C-alpha cells in the first residue's frame, strides 16, 4: 500500500477536508503555501501518465473537486494553482496520483 492508500484507509491520520465516493482531499503535511491541499482518487492510479481512457470522468471529477475546495477555502477570488507532478523530473515523490491545490499567497512563475 502506498502512503496515500493508507490515508484513504485511515491507517495514517490526515486532516481531511473533503471526501466523496471517488476522491479524498487532505492538507499537505509540509505546506508550501497557506493553503496546500492534495486531491487524490480513491482508485489506485500511480500517476497521470498511468491514467487510462476510462479514467476520463474521474480525472474531470478531481479537477472540479479541486475548484470546489478552492471556493470553500476562500482562495478562488484571489487565484490559486493546481499542480500534478509526474515522475522523477516532475518531482513526484508519492506514486499515487494527486493534484496539489496551492493558494493563499502569490505564487511565482516559472516554477523551479
Ligand atoms: P509529490 O512530491 O509526489 O508531488 O507530492 C507528495 C506530497 O505529499 C508532498 O507535498 C508531501 O509534503 C506530501 N506528503 C508526504 N507524506 C505525507 C503525509 O504523511 N501526510 C500528508 N498529509 N502529506 C504528505
PDB file of C-alpha atoms and ligand atoms in Angstrom:
ATOM      1  CA  UNK A   1       0.000   0.000   0.000  1.00  0.00           C
ATOM      2  CA  UNK A   2       1.226   3.483  -0.784  1.00  0.00           C
ATOM      3  CA  UNK A   3       1.182   6.241   1.808  1.00  0.00           C
ATOM      4  CA  UNK A   4      -1.932   7.766   0.256  1.00  0.00           C
ATOM      5  CA  UNK A   5      -3.754   4.429   0.150  1.00  0.00           C
ATOM      6  CA  UNK A   6      -3.065   4.217   3.894  1.00  0.00           C
ATOM      7  CA  UNK A   7      -4.588   7.687   4.339  1.00  0.00           C
ATOM      8  CA  UNK A   8      -7.675   6.571   2.365  1.00  0.00           C
ATOM      9  CA  UNK A   9      -7.895   3.507   4.632  1.00  0.00           C
ATOM     10  CA  UNK A  10      -7.469   5.728   7.728  1.00  0.00           C
ATOM     11  CA  UNK A  11      -4.334   3.794   8.702  1.00  0.00           C
ATOM     12  CA  UNK A  12      -2.389   7.086   8.682  1.00  0.00           C
ATOM     13  CA  UNK A  13      -4.022  10.256  10.033  1.00  0.00           C
ATOM     14  CA  UNK A  14      -4.542  13.286   7.831  1.00  0.00           C
ATOM     15  CA  UNK A  15      -6.537  16.496   8.044  1.00  0.00           C
ATOM     16  CA  UNK A  16      -9.268  15.575   5.586  1.00  0.00           C
ATOM     17  CA  UNK A  17     -11.177  18.498   4.088  1.00  0.00           C
ATOM     18  CA  UNK A  18     -13.361  16.692   1.547  1.00  0.00           C
ATOM     19  CA  UNK A  19     -14.429  13.160   0.689  1.00  0.00           C
ATOM     20  CA  UNK A  20     -16.881  11.506  -1.665  1.00  0.00           C
ATOM     21  CA  UNK A  21     -17.173   8.116  -3.323  1.00  0.00           C
ATOM     22  CA  UNK A  22     -14.420   8.886  -5.850  1.00  0.00           C
ATOM     23  CA  UNK A  23     -11.865  11.038  -4.090  1.00  0.00           C
ATOM     24  CA  UNK A  24     -10.317  12.316  -0.894  1.00  0.00           C
ATOM     25  CA  UNK A  25      -8.725  15.705  -0.156  1.00  0.00           C
ATOM     26  CA  UNK A  26      -6.466  16.472   2.787  1.00  0.00           C
ATOM     27  CA  UNK A  27      -3.933  19.092   3.872  1.00  0.00           C
ATOM     28  CA  UNK A  28      -0.330  18.543   2.822  1.00  0.00           C
ATOM     29  CA  UNK A  29       1.920  17.651   5.769  1.00  0.00           C
ATOM     30  CA  UNK A  30       4.571  20.089   4.506  1.00  0.00           C
ATOM     31  CA  UNK A  31       2.597  23.052   3.165  1.00  0.00           C
ATOM     32  CA  UNK A  32       4.268  25.207   0.528  1.00  0.00           C
ATOM     33  CA  UNK A  33       1.597  27.907   0.751  1.00  0.00           C
ATOM     34  CA  UNK A  34      -1.001  28.981   3.354  1.00  0.00           C
ATOM     35  CA  UNK A  35      -3.456  26.632   1.623  1.00  0.00           C
ATOM     36  CA  UNK A  36      -1.893  23.398   0.356  1.00  0.00           C
ATOM     37  CA  UNK A  37      -4.332  20.545  -0.169  1.00  0.00           C
ATOM     38  CA  UNK A  38      -3.879  17.252  -2.006  1.00  0.00           C
ATOM     39  CA  UNK A  39      -6.805  15.838  -4.005  1.00  0.00           C
ATOM     40  CA  UNK A  40      -6.457  12.129  -4.712  1.00  0.00           C
ATOM     41  CA  UNK A  41      -8.598   9.477  -6.406  1.00  0.00           C
ATOM     42  CA  UNK A  42      -9.666   6.538  -4.261  1.00  0.00           C
ATOM     43  CA  UNK A  43      -8.888   4.369  -7.272  1.00  0.00           C
ATOM     44  CA  UNK A  44      -5.225   3.437  -7.358  1.00  0.00           C
ATOM     45  CA  UNK A  45      -3.619   5.291 -10.281  1.00  0.00           C
ATOM     46  CA  UNK A  46       0.127   5.723  -9.833  1.00  0.00           C
ATOM     47  CA  UNK A  47       0.475   8.982 -11.771  1.00  0.00           C
ATOM     48  CA  UNK A  48      -1.208  10.926 -14.562  1.00  0.00           C
ATOM     49  CA  UNK A  49       0.929   9.054 -17.125  1.00  0.00           C
ATOM     50  CA  UNK A  50      -0.651   5.804 -15.889  1.00  0.00           C
ATOM     51  CA  UNK A  51      -4.243   7.022 -16.302  1.00  0.00           C
ATOM     52  CA  UNK A  52      -6.341   5.301 -18.966  1.00  0.00           C
ATOM     53  CA  UNK A  53      -9.131   6.465 -21.259  1.00  0.00           C
ATOM     54  CA  UNK A  54     -11.748   5.070 -18.898  1.00  0.00           C
ATOM     55  CA  UNK A  55     -10.388   7.353 -16.144  1.00  0.00           C
ATOM     56  CA  UNK A  56     -11.552  10.437 -18.067  1.00  0.00           C
ATOM     57  CA  UNK A  57     -14.608  11.066 -15.929  1.00  0.00           C
ATOM     58  CA  UNK A  58     -12.655  10.523 -12.697  1.00  0.00           C
ATOM     59  CA  UNK A  59      -9.925  12.940 -13.811  1.00  0.00           C
ATOM     60  CA  UNK A  60     -12.528  15.586 -14.594  1.00  0.00           C
ATOM     61  CA  UNK A  61     -14.114  15.000 -11.209  1.00  0.00           C
ATOM     62  CA  UNK A  62     -10.756  15.551  -9.470  1.00  0.00           C
ATOM     63  CA  UNK A  63     -10.305  18.914 -11.216  1.00  0.00           C
ATOM     64  CA  UNK A  64     -13.843  20.068 -10.477  1.00  0.00           C
ATOM     65  CA  UNK A  65     -13.394  18.974  -6.852  1.00  0.00           C
ATOM     66  CA  UNK A  66     -10.175  20.978  -6.615  1.00  0.00           C
ATOM     67  CA  UNK A  67     -12.014  24.072  -7.879  1.00  0.00           C
ATOM     68  CA  UNK A  68     -14.835  23.500  -5.382  1.00  0.00           C
ATOM     69  CA  UNK A  69     -12.377  23.130  -2.490  1.00  0.00           C
ATOM     70  CA  UNK A  70     -10.666  26.358  -3.585  1.00  0.00           C
ATOM     71  CA  UNK A  71     -14.042  28.097  -3.321  1.00  0.00           C
ATOM     72  CA  UNK A  72     -14.659  26.600   0.128  1.00  0.00           C
ATOM     73  CA  UNK A  73     -11.178  27.674   1.289  1.00  0.00           C
ATOM     74  CA  UNK A  74     -11.916  31.229   0.072  1.00  0.00           C
ATOM     75  CA  UNK A  75      -8.895  31.354  -2.241  1.00  0.00           C
ATOM     76  CA  UNK A  76     -10.838  31.328  -5.524  1.00  0.00           C
ATOM     77  CA  UNK A  77     -11.230  35.126  -5.864  1.00  0.00           C
ATOM     78  CA  UNK A  78      -7.501  35.811  -5.484  1.00  0.00           C
ATOM     79  CA  UNK A  79      -6.444  32.796  -7.525  1.00  0.00           C
ATOM     80  CA  UNK A  80      -4.608  29.573  -6.917  1.00  0.00           C
ATOM     81  CA  UNK A  81      -2.534  26.899  -8.653  1.00  0.00           C
ATOM     82  CA  UNK A  82      -3.178  23.234  -9.400  1.00  0.00           C
ATOM     83  CA  UNK A  83      -0.077  21.058  -9.867  1.00  0.00           C
ATOM     84  CA  UNK A  84       0.408  17.420 -10.860  1.00  0.00           C
ATOM     85  CA  UNK A  85       3.972  16.171 -10.502  1.00  0.00           C
ATOM     86  CA  UNK A  86       4.767  13.200 -12.753  1.00  0.00           C
ATOM     87  CA  UNK A  87       7.893  11.076 -12.466  1.00  0.00           C
ATOM     88  CA  UNK A  88      11.399  11.963 -11.256  1.00  0.00           C
ATOM     89  CA  UNK A  89      11.863  15.150 -13.298  1.00  0.00           C
ATOM     90  CA  UNK A  90       8.369  16.282 -12.334  1.00  0.00           C
ATOM     91  CA  UNK A  91       9.175  15.998  -8.629  1.00  0.00           C
ATOM     92  CA  UNK A  92       6.775  13.138  -7.869  1.00  0.00           C
ATOM     93  CA  UNK A  93       7.542  11.542  -4.506  1.00  0.00           C
ATOM     94  CA  UNK A  94       4.352   9.564  -3.770  1.00  0.00           C
ATOM     95  CA  UNK A  95       3.293   7.101  -6.508  1.00  0.00           C
ATOM     96  CA  UNK A  96      -0.451   7.698  -6.160  1.00  0.00           C
ATOM     97  CA  UNK A  97      -1.980  10.346  -8.428  1.00  0.00           C
ATOM     98  CA  UNK A  98      -2.588  13.633  -6.607  1.00  0.00           C
ATOM     99  CA  UNK A  99      -3.412  17.202  -7.506  1.00  0.00           C
ATOM    100  CA  UNK A 100      -1.762  19.889  -5.384  1.00  0.00           C
ATOM    101  CA  UNK A 101      -4.047  22.851  -4.654  1.00  0.00           C
ATOM    102  CA  UNK A 102      -1.870  25.805  -3.641  1.00  0.00           C
ATOM    103  CA  UNK A 103      -3.083  29.245  -2.671  1.00  0.00           C
ATOM    104  CA  UNK A 104      -3.242  31.977  -0.096  1.00  0.00           C
ATOM    105  CA  UNK A 105      -0.172  33.802  -1.403  1.00  0.00           C
ATOM    106  CA  UNK A 106       1.210  34.948  -4.743  1.00  0.00           C
ATOM    107  CA  UNK A 107       2.963  32.057  -6.460  1.00  0.00           C
ATOM    108  CA  UNK A 108       5.957  32.720  -8.673  1.00  0.00           C
ATOM    109  CA  UNK A 109       6.251  31.532 -12.261  1.00  0.00           C
ATOM    110  CA  UNK A 110       8.100  29.723 -13.734  1.00  0.00           C
ATOM    111  CA  UNK A 111       8.472  27.065 -11.022  1.00  0.00           C
ATOM    112  CA  UNK A 112      11.953  25.921 -10.031  1.00  0.00           C
TER     113      UNK A 112
HETATM  114  P1  LIG B   1       4.633  14.932  -4.814  1.00  0.00           P
HETATM  115  O1  LIG B   1       6.015  15.393  -4.446  1.00  0.00           O
HETATM  116  O2  LIG B   1       4.600  13.435  -5.019  1.00  0.00           O
HETATM  117  O3  LIG B   1       4.009  15.693  -5.945  1.00  0.00           O
HETATM  118  O4  LIG B   1       3.716  15.285  -3.573  1.00  0.00           O
HETATM  119  C1  LIG B   1       3.635  14.495  -2.431  1.00  0.00           C
HETATM  120  C2  LIG B   1       3.160  15.385  -1.326  1.00  0.00           C
HETATM  121  O5  LIG B   1       2.743  14.568  -0.260  1.00  0.00           O
HETATM  122  C3  LIG B   1       4.230  16.323  -0.781  1.00  0.00           C
HETATM  123  O6  LIG B   1       3.812  17.674  -0.932  1.00  0.00           O
HETATM  124  C4  LIG B   1       4.355  15.921   0.678  1.00  0.00           C
HETATM  125  O7  LIG B   1       4.567  17.008   1.551  1.00  0.00           O
HETATM  126  C5  LIG B   1       3.035  15.225   0.949  1.00  0.00           C
HETATM  127  N1  LIG B   1       3.098  14.218   1.974  1.00  0.00           N
HETATM  128  C6  LIG B   1       4.060  13.274   2.143  1.00  0.00           C
HETATM  129  N2  LIG B   1       3.777  12.497   3.196  1.00  0.00           N
HETATM  130  C7  LIG B   1       2.603  12.937   3.700  1.00  0.00           C
HETATM  131  C8  LIG B   1       1.794  12.512   4.815  1.00  0.00           C
HETATM  132  O8  LIG B   1       2.095  11.560   5.538  1.00  0.00           O
HETATM  133  N3  LIG B   1       0.673  13.237   5.038  1.00  0.00           N
HETATM  134  C9  LIG B   1       0.288  14.290   4.266  1.00  0.00           C
HETATM  135  N4  LIG B   1      -0.818  14.922   4.596  1.00  0.00           N
HETATM  136  N5  LIG B   1       1.031  14.709   3.198  1.00  0.00           N
HETATM  137  C10 LIG B   1       2.164  14.046   2.935  1.00  0.00           C
END
